Structure formats: C-alpha cells, structure tokens
C-alpha cells in the first residue's frame, strides 16, 4: 500500500515525524507499505534547516510542490493544482494531512476529488471563532476526512457533535509526545545556557507567535512589562522568530518595558535544543498550544496568553493556565510560577509515545478491508 504524507509548513514535520519513523520500521520488517513525504513549499525553504530532519530522524521531503504565496486564496489554488498533478503521477492509496493550514485544506479537497482515503492528524481541534481562517480550514478538513485521529476525548466530542460518524473518529493520543519520548535521551544543551549562566529551574521561557497578539503593540507592551516585573531577577529567555523578535526588540529598545535587564531575546533554537530549554525551565509563557503540550509533558508550569486553547487537556489535566491577554492576570500567574506555587498536574491519557503506531495500524487495517 502507498501512503502520501502531506505537510504545509515546518511545524507539520514535527507532527508527522513519528508516523514516518513507524512506516520506515514496518517496511524494514517486510511490511508491504511505502510512504512519500510531500511538502507544499520549496526545497530551499529557510525554515527547513538540515538539523530539523537530523533531530527528528527523518529524511527531507521526497517531493516539494514549490508553492509560495502570502495570499491564502492564491496559495490554496496553487497547492490544489500542484497536488492534483502529484496524485495523478504517483499511485496513492491514502493521504495523511495534519493540522489546519490553507495548504492542508487544499490537499484534503484534492484527495477526496481523487476518491482516495483521507486521514487527518490532530482532528477535532476548534477555537469556535469562525473569523479565524484556520477554523474554517479545520471544519472543511474534518468534514472531508475518512479517518479523524484525535489527541483527546474533548476532540472526539467535537468531531461527533459536528456530525462525524463515531466509526471514523479514533482517539490515538498526541503525536508531539511521541517525539518527546523518542528524543528524551538525545536532548542537547544549547550554547546560550552557559552564555547566559542559566541554572536548571531558575529561568522562564517565553515564546510568541500569534499575529493578533503581536499586532496590538500597546497591550503587548503592557503584558511584557507585567511578565518581566513579576519575574523579578529570574531570567526570561525568548527564542523568537522574525516579526515577533522585531516587535519585542522594538518595545524593549523604546524604554516602554519594565525590567528589560532580565529579558534575553535569542535566536530560534533547533528542535533538540529547544526541548532541552523547555524541560529544564521554571516555567513557560507562550501563545502556542504545542508549547503548552510540551510543558505539560515535562510537568513544567505553563501560562498561555489566550482565553481558550484547542488543547484543553493541558488545562484540565496538565500544567497549563489561561490568562487571556490580561496583563494583571499574567503578572499574578508569573508571580505564582516564580514562587513555585502551581496547581497539581498529570500526563493526559494516551500520551504514551505510541500514537503513531495506532495511526499507522488503523490506516493499514482500513485499506486492507477496502481491498478485500
């Protein structure tokens, strides 16, 4: 059987890496299974450094569609055309897509138009904010998918409530945790750890990515000041990319932030170094659901700068606390973090590192039954 794994951007590679490793292992053991990794973008994409693939222990994409566009509608159309050509020239039994990008939705539409089995990883995630382009993508992808692989029961409930047949929905667990368990003995201490004289459990990691949050510079400045004030003498290490780094540096240089002496904006880290930094932190402040999941796995306190999360198990079971975009609530939560005053937590169900095995086995079973 031939499986195509489609990815639209860098974070998708991290999610699908465990699946690719399981397929490769089964093929080595003689299973009749083949897999091609297809990337929507260009082979020279600057975010796809060689270290990413070395860290994840996977190969670079077999095929790059070469689509690049800032306009989401144009990108969707171009990916649909390019991916249709790919499927017409490569025998494929099933297509795996992940998350909620415009390119992911485009690949999902083409897959079903070609009459192929469509599997969606990280299905059933919702913000319930229909003004978000990604929310529309999620609805379309889940609606088209033959197999919806979810990370938790709340995601199952969402998928079922929206009309997905129960037989299509599988709670397989969290793919990010597969990577963390796989790499837990391979983490690398980044050079900045010694350069900044960091000590384990004596610093806070700060990440920022959400465009809406970055765009409201006045409120962002208030929130950053609150975080730094509450952190006191504890270093705040911020591996920021592109516009996030530019905006935070501008706020710091303008003199509008309190306690800038404990803020360290650093270059983005590779996967294994970032995981080391996360695992050894006192706490994490972020707007990323994936980062919150990693913090929960590491039992590290986490504050999310949002009023909701698509990963509710990190709040109900894990270490995550939502503070919205409220500077006062953020200040109070960081104060608790620094003092070590945090809620009890546990590892959510099926975060056992075997999610990819369950996914591949399910797809193989479904394909085998359809070929009888």
CSV table of C-alpha atoms in Angstrom, one decimal:
chain,number,residue,atom,x,y,z
A,1,UNK,CA,0.0,0.0,0.0
A,2,UNK,CA,1.2,3.5,-0.9
A,3,UNK,CA,0.7,6.3,1.6
A,4,UNK,CA,1.3,10.0,1.0
A,5,UNK,CA,2.1,12.2,4.0
A,6,UNK,CA,1.4,15.9,3.1
A,7,UNK,CA,2.9,18.8,5.1
A,8,UNK,CA,2.4,22.5,4.6
A,9,UNK,CA,5.0,24.1,6.9
A,10,UNK,CA,7.8,23.5,9.4
A,11,UNK,CA,5.6,22.5,12.5
A,12,UNK,CA,3.9,19.8,10.4
A,13,UNK,CA,7.2,17.9,10.0
A,14,UNK,CA,7.4,17.6,13.8
A,15,UNK,CA,3.9,16.2,14.0
A,16,UNK,CA,4.3,13.6,11.2
A,17,UNK,CA,7.9,12.5,12.1
A,18,UNK,CA,6.7,9.7,14.4
A,19,UNK,CA,4.4,8.4,11.6
A,20,UNK,CA,7.2,8.4,9.1
A,21,UNK,CA,9.5,6.5,11.6
A,22,UNK,CA,6.9,3.8,12.2
A,23,UNK,CA,6.3,3.3,8.5
A,24,UNK,CA,10.0,3.0,7.9
A,25,UNK,CA,10.4,0.5,10.7
A,26,UNK,CA,7.5,-1.6,9.4
A,27,UNK,CA,8.9,-1.6,5.9
A,28,UNK,CA,12.3,-2.7,7.2
A,29,UNK,CA,10.5,-5.6,8.8
A,30,UNK,CA,9.0,-6.7,5.5
A,31,UNK,CA,5.6,-5.0,5.5
A,32,UNK,CA,4.0,-4.1,2.2
A,33,UNK,CA,3.9,-0.4,2.9
A,34,UNK,CA,5.5,2.6,1.2
A,35,UNK,CA,5.4,6.3,2.1
A,36,UNK,CA,6.2,9.5,0.3
A,37,UNK,CA,6.6,12.8,2.2
A,38,UNK,CA,5.2,15.8,0.1
A,39,UNK,CA,5.9,19.4,1.1
A,40,UNK,CA,3.8,22.2,-0.3
A,41,UNK,CA,6.7,24.7,-0.4
A,42,UNK,CA,10.2,24.9,-1.9
A,43,UNK,CA,13.1,22.7,-1.2
A,44,UNK,CA,15.3,25.7,-0.2
A,45,UNK,CA,12.7,27.0,2.4
A,46,UNK,CA,14.8,28.7,5.0
A,47,UNK,CA,12.8,27.2,7.9
A,48,UNK,CA,13.7,23.7,6.9
A,49,UNK,CA,17.3,23.5,8.1
A,50,UNK,CA,19.1,20.2,7.9
A,51,UNK,CA,19.3,19.9,11.7
A,52,UNK,CA,15.5,19.7,11.8
A,53,UNK,CA,15.5,16.4,9.9
A,54,UNK,CA,18.6,15.1,11.7
A,55,UNK,CA,16.9,15.9,15.1
A,56,UNK,CA,13.7,14.2,14.0
A,57,UNK,CA,15.5,11.2,12.4
A,58,UNK,CA,13.6,11.5,9.2
A,59,UNK,CA,14.5,12.2,5.6
A,60,UNK,CA,13.9,15.5,3.7
A,61,UNK,CA,10.7,15.6,1.6
A,62,UNK,CA,10.5,13.2,-1.4
A,63,UNK,CA,8.6,15.9,-3.4
A,64,UNK,CA,8.4,19.7,-3.0
A,65,UNK,CA,5.4,21.3,-4.8
A,66,UNK,CA,7.2,24.6,-4.9
A,67,UNK,CA,4.2,26.8,-3.9
A,68,UNK,CA,4.9,30.1,-2.2
A,69,UNK,CA,2.3,32.8,-1.7
A,70,UNK,CA,1.3,35.3,1.0
A,71,UNK,CA,-2.3,35.3,-0.3
A,72,UNK,CA,-4.1,32.4,1.3
A,73,UNK,CA,-6.6,32.0,-1.5
A,74,UNK,CA,-3.9,32.0,-4.2
A,75,UNK,CA,-1.9,29.5,-2.1
A,76,UNK,CA,-4.9,27.3,-1.8
A,77,UNK,CA,-5.5,27.2,-5.6
A,78,UNK,CA,-1.8,26.7,-6.4
A,79,UNK,CA,-1.5,23.8,-4.0
A,80,UNK,CA,-4.6,22.2,-5.3
A,81,UNK,CA,-3.3,22.3,-8.9
A,82,UNK,CA,0.2,21.0,-7.9
A,83,UNK,CA,-1.0,18.3,-5.6
A,84,UNK,CA,-3.5,17.0,-8.2
A,85,UNK,CA,-0.7,16.6,-10.6
A,86,UNK,CA,1.3,14.8,-8.0
A,87,UNK,CA,-1.5,12.3,-7.3
A,88,UNK,CA,-2.1,11.7,-11.0
A,89,UNK,CA,1.5,10.7,-11.4
A,90,UNK,CA,2.1,8.7,-8.1
A,91,UNK,CA,0.0,5.7,-7.2
A,92,UNK,CA,-1.5,6.5,-3.8
A,93,UNK,CA,-3.9,4.6,-1.6
A,94,UNK,CA,-4.2,7.1,1.3
A,95,UNK,CA,-3.2,10.7,2.1
A,96,UNK,CA,-2.4,11.8,5.6
A,97,UNK,CA,-2.7,15.6,6.4
A,98,UNK,CA,-2.0,17.3,9.6
A,99,UNK,CA,-3.3,20.4,11.5
A,100,UNK,CA,-5.2,23.3,9.8
A,101,UNK,CA,-3.2,25.3,7.2
A,102,UNK,CA,-4.7,26.5,4.0
A,103,UNK,CA,-2.3,24.2,2.1
A,104,UNK,CA,-3.6,21.3,4.3
A,105,UNK,CA,-7.2,22.1,3.3
A,106,UNK,CA,-6.2,22.3,-0.4
A,107,UNK,CA,-4.6,18.8,-0.2
A,108,UNK,CA,-7.7,17.4,1.6
A,109,UNK,CA,-10.0,18.7,-1.1
A,110,UNK,CA,-7.9,17.3,-3.9
A,111,UNK,CA,-7.5,13.9,-2.1
A,112,UNK,CA,-11.3,13.5,-1.9
A,113,UNK,CA,-11.8,14.6,-5.5
A,114,UNK,CA,-9.4,11.8,-6.5
A,115,UNK,CA,-11.5,9.3,-4.5
A,116,UNK,CA,-8.7,8.5,-2.1
A,117,UNK,CA,-8.7,7.7,1.7
A,118,UNK,CA,-8.1,10.9,3.7
A,119,UNK,CA,-6.7,10.8,7.2
A,120,UNK,CA,-6.5,13.9,9.4
A,121,UNK,CA,-4.0,14.1,12.2
A,122,UNK,CA,-4.8,16.3,15.2
A,123,UNK,CA,-8.5,16.3,14.2
A,124,UNK,CA,-11.3,17.8,16.2
A,125,UNK,CA,-9.4,20.9,17.4
A,126,UNK,CA,-11.6,24.1,17.5
A,127,UNK,CA,-11.3,27.7,18.7
A,128,UNK,CA,-15.1,28.2,17.9
A,129,UNK,CA,-14.0,31.6,16.4
A,130,UNK,CA,-15.3,31.4,12.8
A,131,UNK,CA,-13.4,34.7,12.0
A,132,UNK,CA,-10.2,32.7,12.1
A,133,UNK,CA,-9.1,31.4,8.7
A,134,UNK,CA,-7.7,28.3,10.4
A,135,UNK,CA,-11.1,27.5,12.0
A,136,UNK,CA,-12.7,27.3,8.5
A,137,UNK,CA,-9.8,25.1,7.4
A,138,UNK,CA,-10.4,22.7,10.3
A,139,UNK,CA,-14.1,22.4,9.6
A,140,UNK,CA,-13.5,21.6,5.9
A,141,UNK,CA,-10.7,19.1,6.6
A,142,UNK,CA,-12.6,17.3,9.3
A,143,UNK,CA,-15.7,17.3,7.2
A,144,UNK,CA,-13.9,15.6,4.3
A,145,UNK,CA,-11.8,13.1,6.2
A,146,UNK,CA,-12.5,9.4,6.3
A,147,UNK,CA,-10.4,8.9,9.4
A,148,UNK,CA,-10.2,11.6,12.2
A,149,UNK,CA,-7.3,10.9,14.5
A,150,UNK,CA,-7.7,13.0,17.7
A,151,UNK,CA,-5.5,13.7,20.7
A,152,UNK,CA,-8.1,13.6,23.4
A,153,UNK,CA,-11.7,12.9,24.3
A,154,UNK,CA,-12.7,16.6,24.0
A,155,UNK,CA,-11.6,16.5,20.4
A,156,UNK,CA,-13.7,13.3,19.9
A,157,UNK,CA,-16.7,15.0,21.3
A,158,UNK,CA,-16.3,18.0,18.9
A,159,UNK,CA,-16.0,15.7,15.9
A,160,UNK,CA,-19.0,13.7,16.9
A,161,UNK,CA,-21.1,16.7,17.7
A,162,UNK,CA,-20.4,18.1,14.2
A,163,UNK,CA,-21.7,15.0,12.5
A,164,UNK,CA,-18.7,12.8,12.1
A,165,UNK,CA,-19.6,9.1,12.4
A,166,UNK,CA,-18.2,7.5,15.5
A,167,UNK,CA,-16.6,4.8,13.5
A,168,UNK,CA,-14.4,7.4,11.7
A,169,UNK,CA,-13.1,9.0,14.9
A,170,UNK,CA,-10.1,7.5,16.7
A,171,UNK,CA,-8.6,8.9,19.9
A,172,UNK,CA,-5.0,7.9,19.3
A,173,UNK,CA,-3.1,10.3,21.6
A,174,UNK,CA,-0.7,13.1,21.0
A,175,UNK,CA,2.0,12.9,18.2
A,176,UNK,CA,4.2,15.6,19.8
A,177,UNK,CA,4.6,13.3,22.8
A,178,UNK,CA,5.8,10.5,20.6
A,179,UNK,CA,8.7,12.8,19.5
A,180,UNK,CA,9.4,13.9,23.1
A,181,UNK,CA,9.6,10.3,24.3
A,182,UNK,CA,11.7,9.3,21.3
A,183,UNK,CA,14.2,12.1,21.8
A,184,UNK,CA,14.3,12.4,25.6
A,185,UNK,CA,17.8,10.9,25.8
A,186,UNK,CA,19.0,12.9,22.8
A,187,UNK,CA,18.3,16.5,24.0
A,188,UNK,CA,21.2,18.9,23.6
A,189,UNK,CA,22.0,21.7,26.0
A,190,UNK,CA,22.1,24.9,23.9
A,191,UNK,CA,25.2,27.2,24.0
A,192,UNK,CA,23.1,30.0,25.3
A,193,UNK,CA,22.6,28.0,28.5
A,194,UNK,CA,26.2,28.6,29.5
A,195,UNK,CA,26.5,32.0,27.8
A,196,UNK,CA,23.6,33.4,29.9
A,197,UNK,CA,24.7,31.5,33.0
A,198,UNK,CA,21.4,29.7,33.3
A,199,UNK,CA,20.6,27.2,36.0
A,200,UNK,CA,18.1,24.4,35.8
A,201,UNK,CA,14.7,25.5,37.1
A,202,UNK,CA,15.9,29.1,37.5
A,203,UNK,CA,14.6,30.7,34.3
A,204,UNK,CA,11.4,31.3,32.3
A,205,UNK,CA,11.0,30.5,28.6
A,206,UNK,CA,8.9,33.0,26.6
A,207,UNK,CA,7.6,32.3,23.1
A,208,UNK,CA,5.3,34.4,20.9
A,209,UNK,CA,3.8,33.7,17.5
A,210,UNK,CA,0.2,34.8,17.2
A,211,UNK,CA,-0.2,37.7,14.7
A,212,UNK,CA,-3.1,39.3,16.6
A,213,UNK,CA,-1.2,39.5,19.8
A,214,UNK,CA,2.0,40.8,18.1
A,215,UNK,CA,0.0,43.4,16.2
A,216,UNK,CA,-1.5,45.0,19.3
A,217,UNK,CA,1.8,46.5,20.4
A,218,UNK,CA,0.3,48.7,23.2
A,219,UNK,CA,-1.3,45.7,25.0
A,220,UNK,CA,1.7,43.5,24.2
A,221,UNK,CA,4.0,46.1,25.9
A,222,UNK,CA,1.8,46.1,29.0
A,223,UNK,CA,1.8,42.3,29.1
A,224,UNK,CA,5.6,42.0,28.6
A,225,UNK,CA,6.1,44.6,31.4
A,226,UNK,CA,3.9,42.7,33.7
A,227,UNK,CA,5.7,39.4,33.0
A,228,UNK,CA,9.2,40.9,33.5
A,229,UNK,CA,8.1,42.7,36.6
A,230,UNK,CA,6.7,39.5,38.2
A,231,UNK,CA,9.8,37.5,37.1
A,232,UNK,CA,12.0,39.8,39.2
A,233,UNK,CA,15.6,38.6,39.0
A,234,UNK,CA,14.7,35.4,37.2
A,235,UNK,CA,16.0,35.5,33.5
A,236,UNK,CA,13.3,35.3,30.8
A,237,UNK,CA,14.7,33.6,27.7
A,238,UNK,CA,12.8,34.4,24.5
A,239,UNK,CA,13.7,32.3,21.3
A,240,UNK,CA,11.7,34.4,18.9
A,241,UNK,CA,11.3,34.3,15.1
A,242,UNK,CA,11.0,37.0,12.5
A,243,UNK,CA,8.3,39.6,13.3
A,244,UNK,CA,7.9,38.6,16.9
A,245,UNK,CA,11.6,39.2,17.6
A,246,UNK,CA,11.4,42.5,15.8
A,247,UNK,CA,8.4,43.8,17.7
A,248,UNK,CA,9.6,42.7,21.1
A,249,UNK,CA,13.1,44.2,20.5
A,250,UNK,CA,11.5,47.5,19.4
A,251,UNK,CA,9.4,47.6,22.6
A,252,UNK,CA,12.5,46.9,24.7
A,253,UNK,CA,14.6,49.5,22.9
A,254,UNK,CA,11.9,52.1,23.2
A,255,UNK,CA,12.2,52.0,27.0
A,256,UNK,CA,8.5,51.1,27.4
A,257,UNK,CA,9.1,47.8,29.2
A,258,UNK,CA,9.8,47.3,32.9
A,259,UNK,CA,12.9,45.3,33.9
A,260,UNK,CA,14.4,44.7,30.5
A,261,UNK,CA,17.6,43.7,32.1
A,262,UNK,CA,16.2,40.2,32.7
A,263,UNK,CA,14.9,39.7,29.1
A,264,UNK,CA,17.1,37.8,26.7
A,265,UNK,CA,15.9,37.7,23.1
A,266,UNK,CA,17.8,34.9,21.4
A,267,UNK,CA,17.9,33.2,18.0
A,268,UNK,CA,15.4,30.4,17.4
A,269,UNK,CA,16.8,27.0,18.6
A,270,UNK,CA,16.7,23.7,16.8
A,271,UNK,CA,14.3,21.0,18.0
A,272,UNK,CA,16.5,19.2,20.4
A,273,UNK,CA,18.0,22.4,22.0
A,274,UNK,CA,14.6,24.0,22.4
A,275,UNK,CA,13.3,20.8,24.0
A,276,UNK,CA,16.2,20.9,26.5
A,277,UNK,CA,15.5,24.6,27.3
A,278,UNK,CA,11.8,23.8,27.9
A,279,UNK,CA,12.4,20.7,30.0
A,280,UNK,CA,14.7,22.5,32.4
A,281,UNK,CA,12.7,25.7,32.8
A,282,UNK,CA,11.0,27.0,36.0
A,283,UNK,CA,8.1,27.8,33.7
A,284,UNK,CA,6.9,28.8,30.2
A,285,UNK,CA,4.9,31.8,29.0
A,286,UNK,CA,3.5,31.2,25.5
A,287,UNK,CA,0.7,31.7,23.0
A,288,UNK,CA,1.4,28.2,21.4
A,289,UNK,CA,-0.8,25.2,22.0
A,290,UNK,CA,2.1,22.9,21.0
A,291,UNK,CA,4.5,24.5,23.5
A,292,UNK,CA,1.8,24.1,26.2
A,293,UNK,CA,1.6,20.4,25.4
A,294,UNK,CA,5.3,20.1,25.7
A,295,UNK,CA,5.3,21.9,29.1
A,296,UNK,CA,2.6,19.6,30.4
A,297,UNK,CA,4.6,16.5,29.4
A,298,UNK,CA,7.6,17.9,31.2
A,299,UNK,CA,5.5,18.8,34.3
A,300,UNK,CA,6.7,22.4,33.8
A,301,UNK,CA,4.2,25.2,34.7
A,302,UNK,CA,2.8,27.0,31.7
A,303,UNK,CA,0.9,30.2,31.1
A,304,UNK,CA,-0.9,30.6,27.8
A,305,UNK,CA,-1.7,34.2,26.5
A,306,UNK,CA,-5.1,33.3,25.3
A,307,UNK,CA,-8.6,32.9,26.6
A,308,UNK,CA,-9.1,29.5,25.1
A,309,UNK,CA,-7.0,26.6,23.9
A,310,UNK,CA,-7.6,23.9,21.3
A,311,UNK,CA,-5.6,21.6,23.7
A,312,UNK,CA,-8.0,21.7,26.7
A,313,UNK,CA,-6.4,18.6,28.3
A,314,UNK,CA,-3.3,20.7,29.0
A,315,UNK,CA,-5.6,22.9,31.3
A,316,UNK,CA,-7.9,20.2,32.7
A,317,UNK,CA,-5.1,17.7,33.4
A,318,UNK,CA,-1.8,19.4,32.7
A,319,UNK,CA,0.2,22.3,33.9
A,320,UNK,CA,-1.4,25.0,31.6
A,321,UNK,CA,-3.2,28.1,32.8
A,322,UNK,CA,-5.0,30.5,30.5
A,323,UNK,CA,-4.7,34.3,31.3
A,324,UNK,CA,-6.1,35.7,28.1
A,325,UNK,CA,-4.4,39.0,27.0
A,326,UNK,CA,-4.7,40.5,30.5
A,327,UNK,CA,-1.6,42.0,32.0
A,328,UNK,CA,-2.8,41.8,35.6
A,329,UNK,CA,-3.7,38.1,35.4
A,330,UNK,CA,-0.4,37.4,33.7
A,331,UNK,CA,1.5,39.2,36.4
A,332,UNK,CA,-0.2,37.2,39.1
A,333,UNK,CA,0.4,33.9,37.3
A,334,UNK,CA,4.1,34.6,36.7
A,335,UNK,CA,4.4,35.5,40.4
A,336,UNK,CA,3.0,32.1,41.3
A,337,UNK,CA,5.3,30.5,38.8
A,338,UNK,CA,8.4,32.1,40.3
A,339,UNK,CA,7.3,31.2,43.9
A,340,UNK,CA,6.7,27.6,42.9
A,341,UNK,CA,3.0,27.9,43.8
A,342,UNK,CA,1.4,25.9,41.0
A,343,UNK,CA,-1.5,23.5,40.6
A,344,UNK,CA,-1.1,19.7,40.7
A,345,UNK,CA,-0.9,18.1,37.2
A,346,UNK,CA,-0.7,14.8,35.4
A,347,UNK,CA,0.0,13.3,32.0
A,348,UNK,CA,-3.2,13.1,29.9
A,349,UNK,CA,-4.5,9.8,28.6
A,350,UNK,CA,-2.6,8.1,25.7
A,351,UNK,CA,0.4,10.4,25.9
A,352,UNK,CA,2.4,7.2,25.9
A,353,UNK,CA,4.6,7.6,22.8
A,354,UNK,CA,2.6,5.0,20.8
A,355,UNK,CA,0.3,7.4,18.9
A,356,UNK,CA,1.9,6.9,15.6
A,357,UNK,CA,1.8,3.1,15.9
A,358,UNK,CA,-2.0,3.3,16.4
A,359,UNK,CA,-2.4,5.7,13.5
A,360,UNK,CA,-0.5,3.5,11.0
A,361,UNK,CA,-2.2,0.3,12.2
A,362,UNK,CA,-5.6,1.8,11.7
A,363,UNK,CA,-4.9,3.1,8.2
A,364,UNK,CA,-3.4,-0.3,7.2
A,365,UNK,CA,-6.5,-2.1,8.6
A,366,UNK,CA,-8.9,0.2,6.8
A,367,UNK,CA,-7.0,-0.1,3.5
A,368,UNK,CA,-6.8,-3.9,3.8
A,369,UNK,CA,-10.5,-4.2,4.4
A,370,UNK,CA,-11.3,-1.9,1.4
A,371,UNK,CA,-9.1,-4.1,-0.9
A,372,UNK,CA,-10.9,-7.3,0.0
